[in-house]
Short mmCIF file of C-alpha atoms and ligand atoms in Angstrom, two decimals:
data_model
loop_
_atom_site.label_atom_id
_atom_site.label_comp_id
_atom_site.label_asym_id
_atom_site.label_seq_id
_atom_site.Cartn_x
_atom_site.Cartn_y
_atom_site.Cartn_z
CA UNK O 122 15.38 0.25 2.28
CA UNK O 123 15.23 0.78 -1.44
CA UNK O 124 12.40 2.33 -3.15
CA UNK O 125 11.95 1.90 -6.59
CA UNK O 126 9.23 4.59 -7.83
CA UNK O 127 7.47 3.83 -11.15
CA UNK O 128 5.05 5.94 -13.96
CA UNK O 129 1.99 4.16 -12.93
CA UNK O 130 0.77 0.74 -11.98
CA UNK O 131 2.08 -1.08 -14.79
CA UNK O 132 5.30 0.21 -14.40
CA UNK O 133 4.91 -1.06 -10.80
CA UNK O 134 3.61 -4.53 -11.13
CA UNK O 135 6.50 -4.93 -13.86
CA UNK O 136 9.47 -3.67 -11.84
CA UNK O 137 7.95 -5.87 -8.57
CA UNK O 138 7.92 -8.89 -10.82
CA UNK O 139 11.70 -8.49 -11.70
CA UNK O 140 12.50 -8.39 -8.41
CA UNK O 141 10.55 -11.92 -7.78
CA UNK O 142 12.08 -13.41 -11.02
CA UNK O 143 15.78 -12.36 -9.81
CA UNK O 144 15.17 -14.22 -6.49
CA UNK O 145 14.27 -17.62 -8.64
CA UNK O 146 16.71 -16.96 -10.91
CA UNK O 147 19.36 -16.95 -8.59
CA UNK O 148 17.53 -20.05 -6.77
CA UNK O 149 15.08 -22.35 -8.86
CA UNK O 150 14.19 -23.80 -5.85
CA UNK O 151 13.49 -20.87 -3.66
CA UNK O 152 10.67 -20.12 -1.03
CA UNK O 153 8.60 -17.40 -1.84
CA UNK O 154 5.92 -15.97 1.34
CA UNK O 155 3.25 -14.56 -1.64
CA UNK O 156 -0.16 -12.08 -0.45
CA UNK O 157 -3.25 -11.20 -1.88
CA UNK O 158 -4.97 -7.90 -2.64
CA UNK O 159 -5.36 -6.39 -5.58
CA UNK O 160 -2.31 -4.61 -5.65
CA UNK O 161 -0.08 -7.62 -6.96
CA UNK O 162 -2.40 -8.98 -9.39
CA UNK O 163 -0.42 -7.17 -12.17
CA UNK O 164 2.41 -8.20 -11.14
CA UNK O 165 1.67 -11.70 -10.85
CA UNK O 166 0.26 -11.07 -14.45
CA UNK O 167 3.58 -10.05 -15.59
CA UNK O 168 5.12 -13.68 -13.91
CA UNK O 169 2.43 -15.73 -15.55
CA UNK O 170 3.31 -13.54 -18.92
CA UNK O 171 7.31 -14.47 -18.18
CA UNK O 172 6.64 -18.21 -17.76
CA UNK O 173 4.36 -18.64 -20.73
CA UNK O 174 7.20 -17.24 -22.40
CA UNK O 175 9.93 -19.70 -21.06
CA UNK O 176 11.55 -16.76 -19.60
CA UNK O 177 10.83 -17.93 -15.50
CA UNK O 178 10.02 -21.13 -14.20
CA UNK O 179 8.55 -21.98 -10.74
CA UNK O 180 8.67 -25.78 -10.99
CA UNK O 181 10.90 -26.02 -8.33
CA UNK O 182 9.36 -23.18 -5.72
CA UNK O 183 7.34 -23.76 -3.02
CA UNK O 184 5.33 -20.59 -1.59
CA UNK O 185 3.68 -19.78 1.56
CA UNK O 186 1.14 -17.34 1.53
CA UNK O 187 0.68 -14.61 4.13
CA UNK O 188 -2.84 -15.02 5.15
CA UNK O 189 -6.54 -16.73 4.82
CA UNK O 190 -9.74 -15.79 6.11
CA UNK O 191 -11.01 -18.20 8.89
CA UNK O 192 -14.00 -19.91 7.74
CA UNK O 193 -13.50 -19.78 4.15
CA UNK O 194 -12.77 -23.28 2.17
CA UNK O 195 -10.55 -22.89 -0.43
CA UNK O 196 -13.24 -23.03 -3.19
CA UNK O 197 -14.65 -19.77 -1.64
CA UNK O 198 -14.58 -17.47 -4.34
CA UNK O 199 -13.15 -14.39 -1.96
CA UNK O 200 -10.77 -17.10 -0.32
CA UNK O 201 -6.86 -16.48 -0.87
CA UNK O 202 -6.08 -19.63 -2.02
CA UNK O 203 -9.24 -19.02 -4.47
CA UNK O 204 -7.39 -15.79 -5.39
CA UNK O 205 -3.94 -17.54 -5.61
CA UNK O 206 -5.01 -20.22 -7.92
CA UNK O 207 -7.45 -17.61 -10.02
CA UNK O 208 -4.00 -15.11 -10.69
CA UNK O 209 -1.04 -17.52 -10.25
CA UNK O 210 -0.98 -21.12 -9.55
CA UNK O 211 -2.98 -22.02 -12.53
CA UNK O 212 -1.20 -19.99 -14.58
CA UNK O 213 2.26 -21.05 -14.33
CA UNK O 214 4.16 -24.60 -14.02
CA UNK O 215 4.47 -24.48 -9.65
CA UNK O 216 4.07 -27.64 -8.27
CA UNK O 217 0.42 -27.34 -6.12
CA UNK O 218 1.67 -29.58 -3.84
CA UNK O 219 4.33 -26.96 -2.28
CA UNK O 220 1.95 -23.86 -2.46
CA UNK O 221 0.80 -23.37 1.55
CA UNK O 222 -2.02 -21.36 2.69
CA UNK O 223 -3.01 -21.33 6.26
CA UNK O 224 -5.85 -23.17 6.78
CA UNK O 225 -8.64 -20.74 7.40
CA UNK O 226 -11.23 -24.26 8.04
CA UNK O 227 -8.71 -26.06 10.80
CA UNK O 228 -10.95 -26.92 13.98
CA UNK O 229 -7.86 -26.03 16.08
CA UNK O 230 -6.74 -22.70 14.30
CA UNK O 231 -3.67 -22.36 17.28
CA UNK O 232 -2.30 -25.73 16.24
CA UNK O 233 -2.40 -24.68 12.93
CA UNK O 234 -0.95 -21.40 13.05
CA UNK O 235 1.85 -23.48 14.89
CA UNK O 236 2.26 -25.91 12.14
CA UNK O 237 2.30 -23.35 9.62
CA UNK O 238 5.04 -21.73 11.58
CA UNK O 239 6.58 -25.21 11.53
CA UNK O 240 6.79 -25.96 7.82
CA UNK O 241 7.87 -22.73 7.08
CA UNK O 242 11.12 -23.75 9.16
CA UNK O 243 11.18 -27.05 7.66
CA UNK O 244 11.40 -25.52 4.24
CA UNK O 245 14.26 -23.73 4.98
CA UNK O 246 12.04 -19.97 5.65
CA UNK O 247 11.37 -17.83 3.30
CA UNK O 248 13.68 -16.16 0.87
CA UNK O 249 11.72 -13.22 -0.38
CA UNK O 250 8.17 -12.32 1.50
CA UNK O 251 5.97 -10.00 -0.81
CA UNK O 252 3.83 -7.62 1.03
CA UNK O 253 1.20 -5.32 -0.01
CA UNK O 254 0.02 -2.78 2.10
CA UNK O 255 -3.54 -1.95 4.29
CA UNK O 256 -4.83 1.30 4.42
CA UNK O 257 -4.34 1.22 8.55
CA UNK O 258 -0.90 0.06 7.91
CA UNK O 259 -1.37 -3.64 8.06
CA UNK O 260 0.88 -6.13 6.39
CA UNK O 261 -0.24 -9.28 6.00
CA UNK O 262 -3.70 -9.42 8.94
CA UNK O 263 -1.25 -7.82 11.50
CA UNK O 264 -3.62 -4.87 12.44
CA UNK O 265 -2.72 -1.96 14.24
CA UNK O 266 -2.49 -3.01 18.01
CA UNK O 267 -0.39 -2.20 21.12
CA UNK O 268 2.54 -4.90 20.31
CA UNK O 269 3.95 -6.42 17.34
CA UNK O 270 2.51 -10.04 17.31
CA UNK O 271 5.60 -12.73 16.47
CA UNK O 272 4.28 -15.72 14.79
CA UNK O 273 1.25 -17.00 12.62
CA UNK O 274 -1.94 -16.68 14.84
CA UNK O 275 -5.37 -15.96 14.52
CA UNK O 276 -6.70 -12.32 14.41
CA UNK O 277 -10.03 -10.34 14.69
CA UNK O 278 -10.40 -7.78 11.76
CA UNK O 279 -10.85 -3.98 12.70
CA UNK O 280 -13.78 -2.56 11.03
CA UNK O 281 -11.76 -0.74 8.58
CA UNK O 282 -9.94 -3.67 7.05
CA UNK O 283 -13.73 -5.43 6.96
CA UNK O 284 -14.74 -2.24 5.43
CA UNK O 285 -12.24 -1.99 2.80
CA UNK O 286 -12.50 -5.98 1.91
CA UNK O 287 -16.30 -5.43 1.26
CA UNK O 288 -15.81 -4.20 -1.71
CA UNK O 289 -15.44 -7.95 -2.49
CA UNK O 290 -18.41 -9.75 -1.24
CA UNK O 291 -21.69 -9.34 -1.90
CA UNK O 292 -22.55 -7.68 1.27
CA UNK O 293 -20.29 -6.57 4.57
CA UNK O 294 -21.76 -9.33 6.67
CA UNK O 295 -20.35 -11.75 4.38
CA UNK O 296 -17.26 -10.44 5.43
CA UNK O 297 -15.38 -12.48 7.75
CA UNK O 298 -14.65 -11.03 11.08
CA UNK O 299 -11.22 -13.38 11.43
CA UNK O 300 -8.25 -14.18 9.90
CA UNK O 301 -5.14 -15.96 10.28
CA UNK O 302 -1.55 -14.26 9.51
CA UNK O 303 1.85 -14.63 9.47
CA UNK O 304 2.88 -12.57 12.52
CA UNK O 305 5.37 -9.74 12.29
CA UNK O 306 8.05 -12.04 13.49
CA UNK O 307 7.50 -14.30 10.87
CA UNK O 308 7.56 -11.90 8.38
CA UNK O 309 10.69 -10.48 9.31
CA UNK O 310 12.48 -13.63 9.28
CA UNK O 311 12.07 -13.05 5.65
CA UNK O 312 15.62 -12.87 3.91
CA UNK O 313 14.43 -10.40 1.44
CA UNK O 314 10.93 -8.57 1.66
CA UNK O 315 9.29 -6.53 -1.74
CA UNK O 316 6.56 -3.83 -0.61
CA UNK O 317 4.11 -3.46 -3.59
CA UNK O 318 1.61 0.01 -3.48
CA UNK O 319 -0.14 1.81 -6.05
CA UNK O 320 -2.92 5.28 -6.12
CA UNK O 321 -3.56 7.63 -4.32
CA UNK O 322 -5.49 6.15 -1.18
CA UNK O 323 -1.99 4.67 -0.11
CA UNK O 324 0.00 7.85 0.20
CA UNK O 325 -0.37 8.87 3.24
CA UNK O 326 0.30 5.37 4.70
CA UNK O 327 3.42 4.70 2.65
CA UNK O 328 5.05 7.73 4.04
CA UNK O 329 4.00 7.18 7.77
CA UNK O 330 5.10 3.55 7.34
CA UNK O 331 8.45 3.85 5.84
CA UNK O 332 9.12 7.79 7.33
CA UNK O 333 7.27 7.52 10.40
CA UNK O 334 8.44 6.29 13.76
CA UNK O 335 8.46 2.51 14.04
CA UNK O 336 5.33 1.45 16.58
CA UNK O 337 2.60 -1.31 16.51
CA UNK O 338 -0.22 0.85 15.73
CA UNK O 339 1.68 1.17 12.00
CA UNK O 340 2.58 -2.46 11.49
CA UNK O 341 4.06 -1.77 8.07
CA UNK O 342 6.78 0.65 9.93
CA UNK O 343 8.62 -2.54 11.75
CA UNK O 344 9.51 -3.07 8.25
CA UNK O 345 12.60 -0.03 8.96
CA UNK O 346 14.17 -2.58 10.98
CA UNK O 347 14.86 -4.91 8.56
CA UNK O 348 17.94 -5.01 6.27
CA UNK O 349 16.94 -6.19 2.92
CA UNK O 350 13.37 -4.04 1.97
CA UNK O 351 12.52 -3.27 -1.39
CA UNK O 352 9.48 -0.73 -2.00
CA UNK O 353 7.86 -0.67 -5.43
CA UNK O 354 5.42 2.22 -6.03
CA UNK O 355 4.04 4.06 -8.39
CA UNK O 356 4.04 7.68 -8.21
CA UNK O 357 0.65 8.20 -7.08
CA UNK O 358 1.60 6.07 -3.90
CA UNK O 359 4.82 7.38 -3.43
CA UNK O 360 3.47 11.45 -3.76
CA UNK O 361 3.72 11.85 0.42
CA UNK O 362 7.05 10.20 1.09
CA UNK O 363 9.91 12.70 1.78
CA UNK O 364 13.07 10.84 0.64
CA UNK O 365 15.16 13.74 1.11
C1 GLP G 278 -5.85 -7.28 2.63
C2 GLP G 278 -4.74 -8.34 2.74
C3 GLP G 278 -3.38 -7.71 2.72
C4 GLP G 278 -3.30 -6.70 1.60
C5 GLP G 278 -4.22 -5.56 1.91
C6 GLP G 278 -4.22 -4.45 0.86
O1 GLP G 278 -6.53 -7.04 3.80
N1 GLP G 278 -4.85 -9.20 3.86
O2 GLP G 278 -2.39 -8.73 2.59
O3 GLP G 278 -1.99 -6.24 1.46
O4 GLP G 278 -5.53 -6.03 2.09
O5 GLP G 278 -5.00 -4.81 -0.22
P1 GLP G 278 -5.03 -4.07 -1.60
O6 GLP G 278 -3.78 -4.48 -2.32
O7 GLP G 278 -6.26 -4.59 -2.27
O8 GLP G 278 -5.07 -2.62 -1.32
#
């Protein structure tokens, strides 16, 4: 695991957006597994920056985001693909076409989560999966729970996670109680993972997560196991983590 600790949150969302670019540099036509949050939306800022510049181009990626609200359409303003379009898609030369969100509106949300699973095989799985990270440890909608769930599936949110998002929406009860997520498995799968987290409120998590012992009830910690983690934070986020 390499950790990568910057001033602040520019500094972050900068250094995280190197790390994308280097991926499609090396491969124009990479797969990238994006997320939401606010935590990358500088960093997608900096990619937008980098392709209006000619310095990056995505015309050849296809993406696969890591989650969607279920019951949202796509025009939702609070919907990730809403989110996607709003800081990245419309912003840089990707082809729509090969940008995938689950679909948070399927009537059968189990045969979806399987054909998600599906075309993310079919495209060859991902090459780098960016993750932000939940105050509970979640990545993705993987909530703290007794197992580590392996593929995409459909997931009730704790009322933390519903409590954080409300900051959103115009009330909590707009809020919706389900979600769909890559599972931990598919995450892992990943060839390359980047960790974005910035302030204060993630400190304590960041160091349980990537110090900690590695069980379900920190979802974030399974990400120990896997050989190719990068962690950008700034130094806010990074204050609890013992290194040493
Ligand atoms: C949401 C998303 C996660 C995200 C997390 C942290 O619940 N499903 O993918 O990483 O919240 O969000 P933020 O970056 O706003 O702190």
């Amino acid at each position: 695991m390499e950790f990568i600790i910057t001033d602040d949150y520019d500094g972050m969302s900068r250094r995280a957006a190197d790390v994308v670019e280097s991926v499609v540099e090396d491969d124009g036509a990479c797969v990238l597994g994006l997320a939401t949050g606010s935590t990358p939306i500088g960093m997608y800022a900096c990619l937008a920056a980098d392709q209006a510049a000619g310095k990056i181009s995505f015309a050849d990626v296809t993406s696969f985001n890591l989650d969607e609200y279920v019951g949202l359409a796509g025009t939702h303003d609070q919907s990730y693909r809403y989110f996607m379009d709003q800081n990245l898609f419309d912003k840089v030369d990707i082809d729509k076409t090969r940008t995938n969100l689950p679909d948070g509106c399927a009537e059968d949300l189990e045969a979806m989560c399987a054909d998600y699973e599906a075309r993310i095989r079919d495209a060859g799985g991902i090459d780098l999966q960016v993750l932000g990270l939940g105050h509970n440890g979640h990545i993705g909608f993987n909530e703290p729970r007794a197992d580590f769930p392996v593929p995409t599936h459909p997931v009730d949110l704790t009322e933390s996670t519903i409590e954080a998002n409300s900051r959103l929406f115009d009330a909590i009860d707009d809020v919706p109680r389900q979600a769909v997520t890559m599972g931990i498995g598919t995450i892992m799968k990943a060839r390359k993972i980047l960790v974005v987290a910035n302030g204060e409120g993630k400190a304590s998590i960041v160091a349980k997560a990537f110090t900690g012992p590695v069980v379900p009830e920190v979802p974030a910690s399974v990400l120990q196991l896997h050989p190719d983690v990068t962690v950008v934070l700034d130094r806010e986020a990074a204050s609890a983590l013992d290194l040493a």
